Tab-separated table of C-alpha atoms and ligand atoms in Angstrom:
chain	number	residue	atom	x	y	z
A	1	MET	CA	26.417	123.656	-224.643
A	2	ARG	CA	29.792	124.138	-224.697
A	3	VAL	CA	31.572	120.626	-225.066
A	4	LEU	CA	34.451	121.471	-222.399
A	5	ASP	CA	31.613	122.476	-219.719
A	6	THR	CA	29.802	118.937	-220.292
A	7	GLU	CA	30.117	116.563	-217.529
A	8	PHE	CA	31.703	113.531	-219.394
A	9	VAL	CA	34.587	115.767	-220.685
A	10	LYS	CA	35.071	117.324	-217.503
A	11	GLY	CA	35.196	113.809	-216.028
A	12	PHE	CA	37.433	112.667	-218.562
A	13	VAL	CA	39.761	115.293	-218.237
A	14	LYS	CA	40.061	114.876	-214.309
A	15	MET	CA	40.604	111.143	-214.930
A	16	ALA	CA	43.474	111.665	-217.214
A	17	ASN	CA	45.196	114.127	-214.608
A	18	ASP	CA	44.595	111.778	-211.994
A	19	GLY	CA	46.480	109.210	-214.017
A	20	PHE	CA	49.200	111.510	-214.556
A	21	MET	CA	49.638	112.450	-211.091
A	22	GLN	CA	50.055	108.798	-210.244
A	23	GLY	CA	53.165	108.553	-212.103
A	24	TRP	CA	51.321	106.403	-214.741
A	25	HIS	CA	51.773	108.686	-218.153
A	26	GLU	CA	55.592	109.478	-218.539
A	27	ARG	CA	55.968	111.283	-222.254
A	28	ASN	CA	52.946	110.072	-224.319
A	29	GLY	CA	52.448	107.022	-222.528
A	30	GLY	CA	48.657	105.588	-221.886
A	31	ASN	CA	45.312	106.325	-223.566
A	32	LEU	CA	41.865	106.797	-222.284
A	33	SER	CA	38.349	106.440	-224.462
A	34	TYR	CA	34.772	106.884	-223.358
A	35	ARG	CA	31.627	105.684	-225.253
A	36	ILE	CA	29.623	108.809	-225.489
A	37	LYS	CA	25.812	108.518	-224.306
A	38	PRO	CA	23.314	109.570	-227.130
A	39	GLU	CA	21.677	112.286	-224.944
A	40	GLU	CA	25.499	113.658	-224.548
A	41	VAL	CA	26.067	113.602	-228.102
A	42	GLU	CA	22.716	115.424	-228.708
A	43	SER	CA	23.598	118.163	-226.222
A	44	ILE	CA	26.814	119.102	-228.095
A	45	ARG	CA	26.063	118.316	-231.859
A	46	ASN	CA	25.967	121.854	-232.893
A	47	ARG	CA	29.471	122.227	-231.772
A	48	PHE	CA	30.729	119.456	-234.031
A	49	ASN	CA	32.743	120.416	-237.123
A	50	CYS	CA	31.385	119.274	-240.527
A	51	ASN	CA	34.594	116.799	-241.368
A	52	ASP	CA	33.904	114.698	-244.402
A	53	GLU	CA	37.028	112.724	-243.957
A	54	TRP	CA	36.431	108.966	-242.957
A	55	VAL	CA	39.574	106.913	-241.819
A	56	PRO	CA	39.921	103.426	-241.589
A	57	ILE	CA	39.803	102.182	-238.035
A	58	GLY	CA	42.323	99.191	-238.961
A	59	THR	CA	39.796	96.746	-237.635
A	60	SER	CA	35.773	95.982	-237.842
A	61	VAL	CA	33.760	96.779	-234.785
A	62	PRO	CA	29.957	96.662	-236.230
A	63	ALA	CA	28.423	96.606	-232.776
A	64	LEU	CA	29.653	99.896	-232.465
A	65	GLY	CA	28.484	101.382	-235.728
A	66	GLY	CA	27.158	104.901	-235.453
A	67	GLU	CA	28.653	105.393	-231.800
A	68	PHE	CA	30.755	108.524	-230.592
A	69	PHE	CA	33.694	108.393	-228.463
A	70	LEU	CA	35.699	110.719	-226.700
A	71	VAL	CA	39.453	109.696	-226.960
A	72	THR	CA	42.934	110.738	-226.221
A	73	GLY	CA	45.143	111.935	-229.131
A	74	SER	CA	48.346	109.900	-230.680
A	75	GLY	CA	51.543	111.162	-229.315
A	76	LYS	CA	49.377	113.579	-226.875
A	77	TYR	CA	50.675	114.011	-223.321
A	78	PHE	CA	48.367	113.047	-220.418
A	79	ARG	CA	50.287	115.982	-218.450
A	80	ASN	CA	48.809	118.371	-220.943
A	81	ILE	CA	45.184	117.261	-221.220
A	82	ILE	CA	44.180	119.622	-218.229
A	83	VAL	CA	45.888	122.811	-219.808
A	84	ASP	CA	44.649	122.307	-223.384
A	85	PRO	CA	42.042	119.595	-223.834
A	86	GLU	CA	40.810	120.687	-227.508
A	87	ALA	CA	44.541	120.071	-228.387
A	88	CYS	CA	44.880	116.561	-226.766
A	89	ILE	CA	41.487	115.017	-227.032
A	90	ALA	CA	39.081	114.438	-229.841
A	91	ILE	CA	35.308	113.382	-230.104
A	92	ILE	CA	35.040	110.713	-233.171
A	93	GLU	CA	31.768	109.411	-234.796
A	94	LEU	CA	32.020	105.737	-236.327
A	95	ASP	CA	30.271	104.950	-239.595
A	96	GLU	CA	27.480	102.806	-239.372
A	97	ILE	CA	29.576	99.585	-240.524
A	98	GLY	CA	32.263	99.997	-237.494
A	99	GLU	CA	34.944	100.280	-240.126
A	100	ASN	CA	35.961	103.902	-240.591
A	101	TYR	CA	35.956	106.867	-237.941
A	102	LYS	CA	36.017	110.770	-238.458
A	103	ILE	CA	36.971	113.485	-235.840
A	104	ARG	CA	33.824	115.831	-235.113
A	105	TRP	CA	35.786	117.687	-232.281
A	106	GLY	CA	39.173	118.492	-230.913
A	107	LEU	CA	42.800	117.905	-231.981
A	108	VAL	CA	42.754	121.219	-233.108
A	109	ASP	CA	46.500	121.395	-233.688
A	110	GLY	CA	46.166	118.341	-235.964
A	111	GLY	CA	46.784	114.984	-234.970
A	112	ARG	CA	45.097	111.220	-234.844
A	113	PRO	CA	43.010	109.387	-232.079
A	114	THR	CA	45.370	107.167	-229.596
A	115	SER	CA	47.728	104.649	-231.457
A	116	GLU	CA	45.934	101.994	-229.314
A	117	LEU	CA	42.495	102.902	-231.323
A	118	GLU	CA	42.181	99.145	-232.159
A	119	SER	CA	42.462	97.905	-228.695
A	120	HIS	CA	39.945	100.645	-227.294
A	121	LEU	CA	37.248	100.002	-229.692
A	122	MET	CA	37.585	96.118	-229.889
A	123	ASN	CA	37.266	96.218	-225.953
A	124	HIS	CA	34.509	98.513	-225.974
A	125	GLU	CA	32.780	96.325	-228.461
A	126	VAL	CA	33.029	93.502	-226.404
A	127	LYS	CA	32.133	95.095	-223.275
A	128	LYS	CA	29.307	96.784	-224.756
A	129	LYS	CA	28.029	93.016	-225.458
A	130	VAL	CA	28.937	91.363	-222.394
A	131	THR	CA	27.865	94.002	-220.047
A	132	LYS	CA	24.448	94.811	-221.985
A	133	GLY	CA	25.702	98.656	-222.561
A	134	GLU	CA	26.764	99.389	-219.139
A	135	HIS	CA	30.616	99.648	-219.376
A	136	ARG	CA	31.631	103.019	-221.249
A	137	VAL	CA	35.186	103.598	-220.501
A	138	ILE	CA	38.611	101.700	-221.608
A	139	TYR	CA	41.875	103.226	-220.002
A	140	HIS	CA	45.143	101.945	-220.725
A	141	ALA	CA	48.175	103.179	-218.206
A	142	HIS	CA	51.768	102.439	-217.799
A	143	THR	CA	51.459	101.288	-214.058
A	144	THR	CA	55.034	100.712	-212.704
A	145	ASN	CA	54.492	97.930	-210.110
A	146	VAL	CA	52.290	95.995	-212.655
A	147	ILE	CA	54.887	96.023	-215.272
A	148	ALA	CA	57.698	95.405	-212.832
A	149	LEU	CA	55.689	92.264	-211.787
A	150	THR	CA	55.655	90.946	-215.266
A	151	PHE	CA	59.388	90.185	-215.338
A	152	VAL	CA	59.456	88.020	-212.297
A	153	LEU	CA	55.646	86.076	-211.987
A	154	PRO	CA	54.653	83.432	-214.709
A	155	LEU	CA	52.558	85.107	-217.316
A	156	SER	CA	49.280	83.267	-216.304
A	157	ASP	CA	46.193	84.677	-215.268
A	158	GLU	CA	45.652	82.434	-212.209
A	159	VAL	CA	49.024	83.231	-210.893
A	160	PHE	CA	48.610	87.188	-211.383
A	161	THR	CA	44.966	87.179	-210.088
A	162	ARG	CA	45.890	84.916	-207.089
A	163	GLU	CA	49.050	87.021	-206.258
A	164	LEU	CA	47.206	90.312	-206.498
A	165	TRP	CA	44.238	89.194	-204.429
A	166	GLU	CA	46.576	88.187	-201.501
A	167	MET	CA	47.953	91.821	-201.242
A	168	ALA	CA	44.887	93.141	-199.855
A	169	THR	CA	41.349	91.954	-198.835
A	170	GLU	CA	39.439	94.485	-201.223
A	171	CYS	CA	41.207	92.918	-204.134
A	172	PRO	CA	38.872	90.007	-204.523
A	173	VAL	CA	35.890	92.009	-203.914
A	174	VAL	CA	36.903	94.834	-206.528
A	175	PHE	CA	38.043	92.450	-209.277
A	176	PRO	CA	36.352	88.877	-208.422
A	177	ASP	CA	36.761	87.723	-212.236
A	178	GLY	CA	40.388	88.223	-211.806
A	179	VAL	CA	43.159	89.500	-214.104
A	180	GLY	CA	43.948	88.245	-217.737
A	181	VAL	CA	47.556	88.575	-218.961
A	182	VAL	CA	48.801	89.342	-222.602
A	183	PRO	CA	52.366	87.983	-223.447
A	184	TRP	CA	54.729	90.782	-224.663
A	185	MET	CA	53.417	91.624	-228.250
A	186	VAL	CA	53.877	94.688	-230.636
A	187	PRO	CA	51.492	97.569	-229.205
A	188	GLY	CA	49.336	99.464	-231.597
A	189	GLY	CA	47.807	97.467	-233.888
A	190	ARG	CA	45.014	94.728	-234.665
A	191	ASP	CA	46.995	91.616	-233.200
A	192	ILE	CA	47.336	92.598	-229.622
A	193	ALA	CA	43.825	94.161	-229.719
A	194	VAL	CA	42.429	90.980	-230.764
A	195	GLU	CA	44.263	89.258	-227.898
A	196	THR	CA	43.124	91.946	-225.245
A	197	SER	CA	39.627	92.018	-226.128
A	198	ARG	CA	39.269	87.917	-225.862
A	199	LEU	CA	40.605	88.405	-222.449
A	200	MET	CA	37.883	91.460	-221.746
A	201	GLU	CA	35.094	88.717	-222.430
A	202	LYS	CA	35.758	87.553	-219.184
A	203	TYR	CA	37.691	90.062	-216.969
A	204	ASP	CA	37.701	93.833	-216.629
A	205	VAL	CA	41.426	94.138	-216.363
A	206	ALA	CA	44.139	92.910	-218.967
A	207	ILE	CA	47.714	93.063	-218.341
A	208	TRP	CA	50.113	93.728	-221.004
A	209	ALA	CA	53.553	92.234	-220.412
A	210	HIS	CA	56.669	94.446	-219.748
A	211	HIS	CA	54.043	97.494	-220.902
A	212	GLY	CA	51.212	98.353	-218.908
A	213	MET	CA	47.390	97.685	-218.127
A	214	PHE	CA	43.996	97.912	-219.839
A	215	CYS	CA	40.790	98.437	-217.323
A	216	SER	CA	37.204	98.563	-218.339
A	217	GLY	CA	34.485	100.139	-216.312
A	218	ILE	CA	31.041	101.472	-216.156
A	219	ASP	CA	32.214	105.341	-215.314
A	220	PHE	CA	35.446	107.410	-214.848
A	221	ASP	CA	35.533	106.699	-210.977
A	222	LEU	CA	35.037	102.765	-211.212
A	223	THR	CA	37.544	102.522	-213.934
A	224	PHE	CA	40.146	104.629	-212.593
A	225	GLY	CA	39.577	102.856	-209.026
A	226	LEU	CA	39.938	99.704	-210.592
A	227	MET	CA	43.392	100.685	-212.058
A	228	HIS	CA	44.337	102.323	-208.883
A	229	THR	CA	43.344	99.123	-206.828
A	230	VAL	CA	45.352	96.646	-209.002
A	231	GLU	CA	48.400	98.839	-209.113
A	232	LYS	CA	48.332	99.548	-205.354
A	233	SER	CA	48.162	95.692	-204.812
A	234	ALA	CA	51.021	95.118	-207.258
A	235	GLU	CA	53.125	97.892	-205.282
A	236	ILE	CA	52.466	95.812	-202.163
A	237	LEU	CA	53.681	92.588	-203.909
A	238	VAL	CA	56.763	94.447	-205.197
A	239	LYS	CA	57.616	95.769	-201.469
A	240	THR	CA	56.830	92.167	-200.269
A	241	LEU	CA	59.133	90.475	-202.736
A	242	SER	CA	62.021	93.073	-202.217
A	243	MET	CA	62.004	92.199	-198.423
A	244	SER	CA	61.812	88.504	-198.651
A	245	SER	CA	61.281	85.918	-201.329
A	246	THR	CA	58.420	84.062	-199.156
A	247	LYS	CA	55.604	85.305	-197.378
A	248	ARG	CA	55.374	84.218	-193.561
A	249	GLN	CA	51.447	84.591	-193.739
A	250	THR	CA	49.133	85.327	-196.313
A	251	ILE	CA	45.196	85.372	-197.293
A	252	LEU	CA	44.487	81.623	-197.580
A	253	PRO	CA	42.050	79.883	-200.215
A	254	GLN	CA	39.618	79.114	-197.211
A	255	ASN	CA	39.711	82.809	-196.203
A	256	PHE	CA	38.899	83.962	-199.843
A	257	ARG	CA	35.844	81.434	-199.511
A	258	ASP	CA	34.905	82.981	-196.262
A	259	LEU	CA	34.774	86.448	-198.026
A	260	GLU	CA	32.462	85.162	-200.771
A	261	LYS	CA	29.417	84.875	-198.468
A	262	ASP	CA	29.725	88.208	-196.479
A	263	PHE	CA	30.571	90.221	-199.610
A	264	LYS	CA	28.252	88.583	-202.190
A	265	VAL	CA	30.963	87.638	-204.858
A	266	HIS	CA	31.772	84.414	-206.757
A	267	LEU	CA	35.636	83.683	-206.809
A	268	PRO	CA	36.440	81.063	-209.448
A	269	GLU	CA	37.814	78.136	-207.836
A	270	ARG	CA	40.729	78.028	-210.560
A	271	PHE	CA	42.228	81.156	-208.625
A	272	LEU	CA	42.126	79.069	-205.079
A	273	TYR	CA	44.528	76.364	-206.118
A	274	ASP	CA	46.957	75.101	-203.658
A	275	LYS	CA	50.457	76.247	-203.488
B	301	2HA	O1	52.050	106.011	-226.379
B	301	2HA	O2	50.868	103.859	-224.306
B	301	2HA	O3	50.604	101.640	-226.097
B	301	2HA	C1	50.602	105.371	-226.034
B	301	2HA	C2	50.746	103.889	-225.431
B	301	2HA	C3	50.973	103.043	-226.207
B	302	ZN	ZN1	51.152	101.866	-223.726
């Protein structure tokens, strides 16, 4: 089977283009990765190159040893992925100890996997553990309204979660565990990856102050939908704050508690504080 004909590659390319169309991927902004299923690897193994060049990941992800990932390329533009996927994305294989990778397909004009490879793989490692293998997608996007909010709201998990929940009734149902916030840090390395993956132990969403967002999910639809929902909620908050510094009415803590029963979600009380 041709790699580009597989459902997972088609889904990956569609999601990348959907993100570009939302305006979240200026220039080379953002990155996407997918932990490939063993049967998907087998369906295309005869298309892999024989590259023997192992490259250090820059961190250690032993729980991912031997796994294959589809990833965006460093410096590649999301807007070009749909036009020339083989030049913009790659399949990488990790060694058994989870410390090195090699490119087995793609990036045909040269290049390396995403500059945020450490964050992607450390998030995958945490999510593989806490979701018992269910989560396979990690997505980083430069979502305009969430970034704007990181200049005016306190950078706390509780405040971001509560404010985003209040902006649309679906929010506490779509991300009942809340969102985590990483203060401004240098991107593209292990330190920010450690902080982000720590948050991924309890949340599916991590906001990078003055930069963007990371989301984790089971598949492309759920992960894109999560990013889309959080960013839409942030857009409503930006519009609300632009009209007035106070809300005349909102969803109240007791309203959230009432939602819990009908929608069968647990909303931690630490987000339902009195204001
Ligand atoms: O350029 O988004 O965080 C890719 C990025 C770095
Ligand atoms: Zn970024």
